[in-house]
CSV table of C-alpha atoms in Angstrom, one decimal:
chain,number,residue,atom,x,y,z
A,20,UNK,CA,36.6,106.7,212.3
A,21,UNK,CA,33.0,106.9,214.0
A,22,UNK,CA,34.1,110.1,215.7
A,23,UNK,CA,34.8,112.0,212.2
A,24,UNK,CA,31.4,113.3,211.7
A,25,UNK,CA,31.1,114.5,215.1
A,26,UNK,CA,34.6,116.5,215.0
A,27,UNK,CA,33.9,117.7,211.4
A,28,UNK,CA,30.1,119.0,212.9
A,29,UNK,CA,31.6,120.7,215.5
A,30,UNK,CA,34.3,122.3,213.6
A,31,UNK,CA,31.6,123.7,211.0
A,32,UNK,CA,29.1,124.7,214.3
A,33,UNK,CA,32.5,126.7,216.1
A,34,UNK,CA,34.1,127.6,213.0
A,35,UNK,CA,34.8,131.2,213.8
A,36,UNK,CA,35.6,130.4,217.5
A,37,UNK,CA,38.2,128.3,216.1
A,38,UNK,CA,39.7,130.1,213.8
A,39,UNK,CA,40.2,132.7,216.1
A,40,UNK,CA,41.3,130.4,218.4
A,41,UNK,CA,43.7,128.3,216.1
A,42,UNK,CA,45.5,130.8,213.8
A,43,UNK,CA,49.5,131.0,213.5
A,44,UNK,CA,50.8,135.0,212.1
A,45,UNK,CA,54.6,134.2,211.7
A,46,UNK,CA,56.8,137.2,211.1
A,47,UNK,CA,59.9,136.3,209.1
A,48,UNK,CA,63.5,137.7,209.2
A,49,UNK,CA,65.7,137.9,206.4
A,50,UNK,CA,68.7,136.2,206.2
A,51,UNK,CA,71.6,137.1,203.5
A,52,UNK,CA,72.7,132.9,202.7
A,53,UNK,CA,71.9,129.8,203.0
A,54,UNK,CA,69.0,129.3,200.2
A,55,UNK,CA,69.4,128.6,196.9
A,56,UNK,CA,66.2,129.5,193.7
A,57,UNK,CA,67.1,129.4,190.0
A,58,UNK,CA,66.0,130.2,187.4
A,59,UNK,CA,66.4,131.7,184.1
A,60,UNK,CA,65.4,135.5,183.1
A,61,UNK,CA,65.0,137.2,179.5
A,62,UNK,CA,65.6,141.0,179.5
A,63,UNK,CA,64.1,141.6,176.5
A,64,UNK,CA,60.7,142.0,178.2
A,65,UNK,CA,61.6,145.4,179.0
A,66,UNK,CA,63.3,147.8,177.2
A,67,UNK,CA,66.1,149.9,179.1
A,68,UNK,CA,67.5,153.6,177.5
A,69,UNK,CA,70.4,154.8,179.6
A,70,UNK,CA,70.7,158.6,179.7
A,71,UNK,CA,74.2,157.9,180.0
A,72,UNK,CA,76.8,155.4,180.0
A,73,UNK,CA,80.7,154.4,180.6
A,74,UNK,CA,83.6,153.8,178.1
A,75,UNK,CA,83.1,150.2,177.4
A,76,UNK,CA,86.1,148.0,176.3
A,77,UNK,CA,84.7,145.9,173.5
A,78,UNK,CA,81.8,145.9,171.2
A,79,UNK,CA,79.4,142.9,172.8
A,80,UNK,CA,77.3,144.9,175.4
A,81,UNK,CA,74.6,143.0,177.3
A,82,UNK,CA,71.6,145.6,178.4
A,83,UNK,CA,68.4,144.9,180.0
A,84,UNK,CA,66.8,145.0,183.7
A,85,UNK,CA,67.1,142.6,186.4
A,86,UNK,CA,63.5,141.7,188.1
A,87,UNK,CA,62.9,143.9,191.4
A,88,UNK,CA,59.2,144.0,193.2
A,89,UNK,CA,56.3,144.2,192.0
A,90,UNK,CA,55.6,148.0,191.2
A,91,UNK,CA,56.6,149.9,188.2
A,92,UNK,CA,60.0,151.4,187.7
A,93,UNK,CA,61.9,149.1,190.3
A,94,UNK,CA,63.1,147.0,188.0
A,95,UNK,CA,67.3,147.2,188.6
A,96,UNK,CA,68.9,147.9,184.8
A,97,UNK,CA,72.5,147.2,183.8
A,98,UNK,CA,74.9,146.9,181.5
A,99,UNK,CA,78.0,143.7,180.8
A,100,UNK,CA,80.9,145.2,179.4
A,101,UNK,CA,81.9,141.5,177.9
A,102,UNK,CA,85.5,142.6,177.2
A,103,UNK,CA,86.0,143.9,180.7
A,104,UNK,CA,83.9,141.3,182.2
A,105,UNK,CA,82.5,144.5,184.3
A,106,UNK,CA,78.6,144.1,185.1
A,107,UNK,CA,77.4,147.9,185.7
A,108,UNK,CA,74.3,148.2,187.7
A,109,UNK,CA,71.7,151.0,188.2
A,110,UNK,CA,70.8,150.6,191.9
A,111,UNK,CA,69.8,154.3,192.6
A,112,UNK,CA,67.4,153.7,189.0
A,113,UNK,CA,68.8,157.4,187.4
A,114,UNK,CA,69.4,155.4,184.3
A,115,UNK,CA,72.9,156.9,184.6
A,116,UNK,CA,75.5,154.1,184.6
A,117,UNK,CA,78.6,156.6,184.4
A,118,UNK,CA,78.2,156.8,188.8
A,119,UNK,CA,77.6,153.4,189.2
A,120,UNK,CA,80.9,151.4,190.4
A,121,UNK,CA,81.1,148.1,188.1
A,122,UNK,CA,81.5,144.6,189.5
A,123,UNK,CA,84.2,142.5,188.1
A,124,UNK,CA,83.3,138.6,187.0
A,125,UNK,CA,84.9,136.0,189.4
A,126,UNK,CA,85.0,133.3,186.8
A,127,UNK,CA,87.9,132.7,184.5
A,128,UNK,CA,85.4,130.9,181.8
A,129,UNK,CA,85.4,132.6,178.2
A,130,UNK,CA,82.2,131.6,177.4
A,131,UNK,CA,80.0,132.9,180.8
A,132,UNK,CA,80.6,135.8,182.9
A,133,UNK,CA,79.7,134.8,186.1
A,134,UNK,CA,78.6,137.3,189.5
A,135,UNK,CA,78.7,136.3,193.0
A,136,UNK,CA,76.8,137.4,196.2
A,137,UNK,CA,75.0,140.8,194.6
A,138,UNK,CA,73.0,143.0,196.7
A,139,UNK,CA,70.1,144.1,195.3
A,140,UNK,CA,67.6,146.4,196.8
A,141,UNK,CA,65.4,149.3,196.3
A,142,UNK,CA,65.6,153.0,195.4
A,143,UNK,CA,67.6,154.7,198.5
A,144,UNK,CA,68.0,151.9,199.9
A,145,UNK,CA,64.1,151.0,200.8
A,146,UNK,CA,62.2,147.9,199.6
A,147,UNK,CA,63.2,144.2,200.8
A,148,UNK,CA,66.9,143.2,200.0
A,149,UNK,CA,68.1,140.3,198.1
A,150,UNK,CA,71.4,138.5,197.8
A,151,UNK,CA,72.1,136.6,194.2
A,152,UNK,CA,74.3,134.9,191.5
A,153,UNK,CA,74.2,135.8,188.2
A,154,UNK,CA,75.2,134.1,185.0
A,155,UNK,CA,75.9,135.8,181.5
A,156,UNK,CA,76.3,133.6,178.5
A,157,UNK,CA,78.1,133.9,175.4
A,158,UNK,CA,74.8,131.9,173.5
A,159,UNK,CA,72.4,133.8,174.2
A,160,UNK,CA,71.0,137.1,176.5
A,161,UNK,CA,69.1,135.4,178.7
A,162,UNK,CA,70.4,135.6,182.4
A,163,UNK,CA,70.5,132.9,185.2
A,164,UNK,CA,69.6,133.9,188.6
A,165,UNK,CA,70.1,132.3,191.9
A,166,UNK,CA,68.3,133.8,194.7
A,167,UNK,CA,70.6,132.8,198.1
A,168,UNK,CA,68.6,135.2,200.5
A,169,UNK,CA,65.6,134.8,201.9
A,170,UNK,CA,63.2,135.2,205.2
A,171,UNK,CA,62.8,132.8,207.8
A,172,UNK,CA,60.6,132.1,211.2
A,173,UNK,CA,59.6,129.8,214.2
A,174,UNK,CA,56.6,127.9,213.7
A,175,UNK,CA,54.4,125.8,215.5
A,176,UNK,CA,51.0,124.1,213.5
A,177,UNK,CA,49.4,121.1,215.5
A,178,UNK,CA,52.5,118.2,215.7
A,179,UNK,CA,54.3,120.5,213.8
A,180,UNK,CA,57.8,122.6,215.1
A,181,UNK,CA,60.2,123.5,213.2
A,182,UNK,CA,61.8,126.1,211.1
A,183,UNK,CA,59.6,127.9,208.3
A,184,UNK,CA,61.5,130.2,205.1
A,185,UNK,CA,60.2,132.1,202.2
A,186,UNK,CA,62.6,132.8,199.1
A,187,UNK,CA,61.3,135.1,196.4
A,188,UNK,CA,61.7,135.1,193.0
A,189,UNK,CA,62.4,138.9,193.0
A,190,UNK,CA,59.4,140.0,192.0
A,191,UNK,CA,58.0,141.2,195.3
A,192,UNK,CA,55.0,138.7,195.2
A,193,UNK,CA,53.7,135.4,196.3
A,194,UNK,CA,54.4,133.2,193.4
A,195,UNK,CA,54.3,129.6,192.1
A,196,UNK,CA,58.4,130.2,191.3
A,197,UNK,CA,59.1,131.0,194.9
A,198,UNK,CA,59.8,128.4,197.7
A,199,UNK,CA,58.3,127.7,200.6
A,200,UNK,CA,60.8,126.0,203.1
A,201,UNK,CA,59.2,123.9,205.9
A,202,UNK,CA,62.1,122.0,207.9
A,203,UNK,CA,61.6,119.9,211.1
A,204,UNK,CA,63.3,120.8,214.2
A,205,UNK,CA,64.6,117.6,215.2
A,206,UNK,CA,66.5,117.4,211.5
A,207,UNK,CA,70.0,118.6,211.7
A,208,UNK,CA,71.1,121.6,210.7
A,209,UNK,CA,73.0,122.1,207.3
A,210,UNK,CA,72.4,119.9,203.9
A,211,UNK,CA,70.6,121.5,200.9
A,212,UNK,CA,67.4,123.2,202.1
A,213,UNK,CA,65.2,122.7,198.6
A,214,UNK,CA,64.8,119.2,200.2
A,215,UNK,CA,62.5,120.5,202.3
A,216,UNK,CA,60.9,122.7,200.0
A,217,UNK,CA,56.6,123.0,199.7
A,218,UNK,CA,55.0,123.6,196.7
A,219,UNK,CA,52.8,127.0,197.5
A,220,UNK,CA,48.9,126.4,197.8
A,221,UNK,CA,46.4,128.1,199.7
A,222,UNK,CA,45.2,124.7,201.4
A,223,UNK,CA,48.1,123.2,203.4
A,224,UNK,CA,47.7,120.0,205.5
A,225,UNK,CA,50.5,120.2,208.5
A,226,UNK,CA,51.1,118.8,212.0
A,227,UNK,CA,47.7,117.0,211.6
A,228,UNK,CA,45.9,120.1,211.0
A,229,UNK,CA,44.3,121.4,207.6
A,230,UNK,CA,45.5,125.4,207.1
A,231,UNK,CA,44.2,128.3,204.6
A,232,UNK,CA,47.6,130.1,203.8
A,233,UNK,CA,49.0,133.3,203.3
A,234,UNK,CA,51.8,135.5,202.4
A,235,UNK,CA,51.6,138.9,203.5
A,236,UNK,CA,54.1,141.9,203.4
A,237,UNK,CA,55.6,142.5,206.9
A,238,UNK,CA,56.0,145.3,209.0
A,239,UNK,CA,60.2,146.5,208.7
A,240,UNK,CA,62.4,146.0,206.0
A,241,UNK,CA,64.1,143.1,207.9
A,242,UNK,CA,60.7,141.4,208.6
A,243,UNK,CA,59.2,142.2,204.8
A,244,UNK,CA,57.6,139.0,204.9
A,245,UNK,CA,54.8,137.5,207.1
A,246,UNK,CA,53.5,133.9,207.1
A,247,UNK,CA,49.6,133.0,208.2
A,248,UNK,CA,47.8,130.2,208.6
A,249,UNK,CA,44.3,130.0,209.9
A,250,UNK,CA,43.0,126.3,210.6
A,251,UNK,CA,40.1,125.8,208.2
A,252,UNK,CA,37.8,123.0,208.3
A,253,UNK,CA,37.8,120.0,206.0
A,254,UNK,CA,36.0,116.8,205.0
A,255,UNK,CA,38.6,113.8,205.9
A,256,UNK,CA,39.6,110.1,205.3
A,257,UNK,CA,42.2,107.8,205.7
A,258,UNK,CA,45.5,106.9,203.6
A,259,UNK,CA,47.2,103.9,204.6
A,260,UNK,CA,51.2,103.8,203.7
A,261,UNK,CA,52.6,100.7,202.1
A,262,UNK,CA,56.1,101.1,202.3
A,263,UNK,CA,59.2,102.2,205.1
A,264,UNK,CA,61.7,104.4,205.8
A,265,UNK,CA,60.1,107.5,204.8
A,266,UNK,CA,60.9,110.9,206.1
A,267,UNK,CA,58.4,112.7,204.2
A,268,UNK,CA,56.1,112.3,202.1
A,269,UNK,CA,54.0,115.2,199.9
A,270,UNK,CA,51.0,114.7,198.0
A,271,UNK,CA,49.9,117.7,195.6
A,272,UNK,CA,46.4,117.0,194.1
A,273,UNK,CA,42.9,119.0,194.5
A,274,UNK,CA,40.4,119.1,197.4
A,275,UNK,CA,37.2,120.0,195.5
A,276,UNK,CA,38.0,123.3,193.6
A,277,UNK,CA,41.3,124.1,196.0
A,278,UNK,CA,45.0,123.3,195.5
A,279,UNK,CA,45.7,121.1,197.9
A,280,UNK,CA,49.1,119.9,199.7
A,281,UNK,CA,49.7,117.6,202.4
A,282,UNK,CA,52.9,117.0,204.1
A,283,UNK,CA,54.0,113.9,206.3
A,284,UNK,CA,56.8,113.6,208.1
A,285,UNK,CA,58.0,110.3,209.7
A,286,UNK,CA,54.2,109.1,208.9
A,287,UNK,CA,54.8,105.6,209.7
A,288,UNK,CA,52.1,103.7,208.1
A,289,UNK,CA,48.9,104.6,209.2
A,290,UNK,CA,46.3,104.8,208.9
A,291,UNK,CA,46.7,108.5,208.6
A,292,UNK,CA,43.6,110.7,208.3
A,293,UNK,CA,43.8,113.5,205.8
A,294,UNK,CA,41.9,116.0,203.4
A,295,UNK,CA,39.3,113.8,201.0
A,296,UNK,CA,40.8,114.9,197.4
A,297,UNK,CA,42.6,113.1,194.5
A,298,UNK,CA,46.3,113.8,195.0
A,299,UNK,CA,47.6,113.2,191.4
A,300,UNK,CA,51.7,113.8,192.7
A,301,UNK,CA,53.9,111.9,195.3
A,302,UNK,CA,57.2,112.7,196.4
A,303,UNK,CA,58.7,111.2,198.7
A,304,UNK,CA,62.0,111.8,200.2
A,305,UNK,CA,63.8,108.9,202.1
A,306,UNK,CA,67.2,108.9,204.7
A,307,UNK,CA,69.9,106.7,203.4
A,308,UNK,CA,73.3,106.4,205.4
A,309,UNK,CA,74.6,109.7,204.8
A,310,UNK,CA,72.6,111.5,202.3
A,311,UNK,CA,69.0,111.5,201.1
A,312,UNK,CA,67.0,109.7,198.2
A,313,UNK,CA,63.9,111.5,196.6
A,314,UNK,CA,61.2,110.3,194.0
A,315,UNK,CA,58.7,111.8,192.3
A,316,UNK,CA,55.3,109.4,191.3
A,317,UNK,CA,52.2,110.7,189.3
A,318,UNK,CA,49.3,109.0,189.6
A,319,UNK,CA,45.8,109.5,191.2
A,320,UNK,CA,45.3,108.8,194.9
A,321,UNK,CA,41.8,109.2,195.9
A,322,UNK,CA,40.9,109.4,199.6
A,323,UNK,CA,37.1,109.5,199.9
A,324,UNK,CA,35.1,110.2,203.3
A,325,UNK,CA,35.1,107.4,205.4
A,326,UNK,CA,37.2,105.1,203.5
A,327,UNK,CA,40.7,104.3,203.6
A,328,UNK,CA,43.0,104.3,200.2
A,329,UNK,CA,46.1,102.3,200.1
A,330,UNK,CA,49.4,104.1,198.8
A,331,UNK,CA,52.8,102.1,197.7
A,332,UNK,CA,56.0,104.4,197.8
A,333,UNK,CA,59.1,104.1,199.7
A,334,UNK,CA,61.0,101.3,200.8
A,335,UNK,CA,62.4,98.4,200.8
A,336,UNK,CA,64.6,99.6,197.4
A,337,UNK,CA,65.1,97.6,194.2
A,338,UNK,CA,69.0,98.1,192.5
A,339,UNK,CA,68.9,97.1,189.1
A,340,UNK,CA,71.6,97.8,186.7
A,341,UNK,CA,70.6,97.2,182.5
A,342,UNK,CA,73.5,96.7,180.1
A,343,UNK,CA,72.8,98.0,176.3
A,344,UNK,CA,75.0,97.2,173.4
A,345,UNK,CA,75.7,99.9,170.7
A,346,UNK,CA,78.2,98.4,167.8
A,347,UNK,CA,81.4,98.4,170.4
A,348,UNK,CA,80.3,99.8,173.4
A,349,UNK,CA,78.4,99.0,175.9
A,350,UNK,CA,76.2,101.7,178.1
A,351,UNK,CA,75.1,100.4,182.0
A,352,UNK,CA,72.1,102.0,183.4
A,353,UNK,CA,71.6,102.4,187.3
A,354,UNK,CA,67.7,102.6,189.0
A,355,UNK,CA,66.8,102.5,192.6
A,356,UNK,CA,63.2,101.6,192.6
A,357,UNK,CA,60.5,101.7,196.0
A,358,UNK,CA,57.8,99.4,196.5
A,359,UNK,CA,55.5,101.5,194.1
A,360,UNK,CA,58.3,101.3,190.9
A,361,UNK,CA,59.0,105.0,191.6
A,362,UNK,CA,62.7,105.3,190.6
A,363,UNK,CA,64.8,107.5,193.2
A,364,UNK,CA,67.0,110.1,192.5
A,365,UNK,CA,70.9,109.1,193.2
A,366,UNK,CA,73.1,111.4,195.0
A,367,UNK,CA,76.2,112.3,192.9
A,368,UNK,CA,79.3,110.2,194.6
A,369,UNK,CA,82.2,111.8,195.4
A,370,UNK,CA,83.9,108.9,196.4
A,371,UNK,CA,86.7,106.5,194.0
A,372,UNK,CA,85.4,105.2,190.3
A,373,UNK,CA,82.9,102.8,190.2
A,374,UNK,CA,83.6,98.8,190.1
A,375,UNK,CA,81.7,96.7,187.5
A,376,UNK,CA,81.1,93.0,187.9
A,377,UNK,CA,79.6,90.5,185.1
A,378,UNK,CA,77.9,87.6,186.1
A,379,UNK,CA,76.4,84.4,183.8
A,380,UNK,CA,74.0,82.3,187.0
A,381,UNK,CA,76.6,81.9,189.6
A,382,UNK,CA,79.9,81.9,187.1
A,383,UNK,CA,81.8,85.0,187.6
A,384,UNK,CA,83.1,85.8,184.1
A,385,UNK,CA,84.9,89.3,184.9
A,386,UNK,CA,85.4,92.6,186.9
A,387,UNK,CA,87.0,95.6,186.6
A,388,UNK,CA,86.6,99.7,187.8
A,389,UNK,CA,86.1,102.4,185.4
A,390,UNK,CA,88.2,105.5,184.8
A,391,UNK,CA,86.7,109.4,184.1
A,392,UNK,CA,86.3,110.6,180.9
């Protein structure tokens, strides 16, 4: 601790010479699967006029324009024959759906129309490519969208190695809706990859080193993305962990008038020295026996220079089960609580029913599984 002053000097004294010497510039390469970013668009934001159109089956026709970049006139427009359950799109942007081939719903539901694995890109074929689901409902226009594409990289930051990934929200841009992916290397491959998503900020705390970040368009249409980080100097103290078992840990709060994140991984429990600030969100994601448990805590955590704070969250884990009558039946609620009463996410089972068993002091008075439905 009586080193800090001298480091945080030094860093202020050689701060160009460092940040020209300490500087990552990540290009990133897309890749057509393996992410997964939904969300919900309305299409009435933008009016579409076709020039000309196909014989359509049945009266209920969905028109609008699916997101696409960020400059005018990319936006890709289209047209749901409902009847046919044919979803017509305008990927050359002639508004001319009578030369556009129509894609034909894979889902047997009457009430959605639902599109898998779409390639959407620019006019002639320029402009960064995207791979998504789409979901038409009977209830209203609005359309669900599930990016699956996205661009990923090698990086190294201080500690840090692992895999890094960027999926857009199809709007060309760095935005809050978009993920940043940041995934060890020594984690095994496969599982759901939003685990180890980042919420975007320009000040990221990684591998023990605090980073100004930013998204830049890449060179090639494979590579449209580029990642940099520049190390940036900051104003520390420490956080001590009270809890275990914790494979990361993310606190989202403000360092002065910045957005700050820091992410932990495998922190232990300190103490750990990071950005002064009051971080006002937790999660924290823990490893069970084959799958993981997250949480999510708000409250304020203030780490001041020179002082250490002191930060409940993760294990050991506390099971309780509450029983509730209402007239005849009887409804059971399920919590997994850490050592800071943040209640853990349960992953869905896709084992056999669940067993009850009801217990008055040490009498066992009866048991029994339930059955679906």
């Amino acid at each position: 601790m009586k080193a800090a002053p001298i480091r945080l000097l030094l860093c202020f004294l050689l701060g160009a010479a460092l940040q020209g010497a300490c500087g990552e510039d990540i290009p990133m390469g897309w890749r057509e699967s393996g992410f997964s970013l939904s969300f919900y668009h309305d299409p009435s934001t933008q009016e579409v006029l076709f020039k000309k159109e196909p014989d359509y089956q049945g009266e209920r026709v969905l028109r609008g324009a699916l997101p696409y970049g960020a400059k005018p006139g990319q936006p890709v427009a289209y047209a749901l024959d409902w009847a046919r359950k044919a979803l017509f799109l305008d990927l050359n942007r002639n508004l001319d759906l009578a030369d556009d081939v129509p894609i034909i719903a894979d889902n047997k539901d009457g009430s959605t129309r639902g599109f898998t694995r779409v390639f959407l890109e620019g006019p002639a074929g320029e402009g960064p490519r995207y791979v998504v689901n789409l979901t038409f409902y009977t209830y209203t226009d609005r359309v669900r969208i599930e990016v699956q594409s996205g661009w990923t990289g090698e990086l190294t930051v201080g500690s840090w190695a692992g895999r890094v990934a960027f999926v857009d929200d199809l709007n060309g841009q760095w935005s809050q809706r978009d993920q940043l992916l940041l995934k060890p290397a020594d984690v095994e491959p496969g599982g759901a990859t939003d685990l180890w998503a980042v919420p975007l900020a320009p000040c990221l705390f990684l591998g023990g080193r605090q980073n100004q970040v930013a998204l830049e368009p890449g060179d090639t249409r494979d590579a449209a993305w580029r990642l940099k980080l520049e190390e940036k100097p900051a104003a520390s103290g420490m956080i001590h962990l009270r809890g275990d078992r914790i494979e990361r840990l993310l606190l989202e709060g403000k360092s002065g008038e910045d957005t700050q994140v820091v992410v932990l991984d495998r922190p232990g429990e300190g103490p750990l020295e990071i950005p002064t600030g009051t971080y006002t969100k937790q999660t924290v994601m823990l490893r069970a026996a084959t799958n993981w448990l997250t949480a999510t805590r708000y409250a304020p955590v203030a780490v001041q220079y020179g002082r250490t704070a002191d930060l409940a969250i993760g294990a050991p884990l506390n099971g309780t089960a509450e029983a509730r009558r209402y007239g005849a039946r009887l409804y059971l609620t399920q919590a997994v609580k850490g050592r800071g009463g943040e209640t853990y996410t349960l992953p869905s089972s896709r084992g056999g029913p669940p067993k009850v068993e009801i217990w008055k002091g040490d009498r066992h008075l009866a048991s029994g599984q339930f059955e679906y439905g």
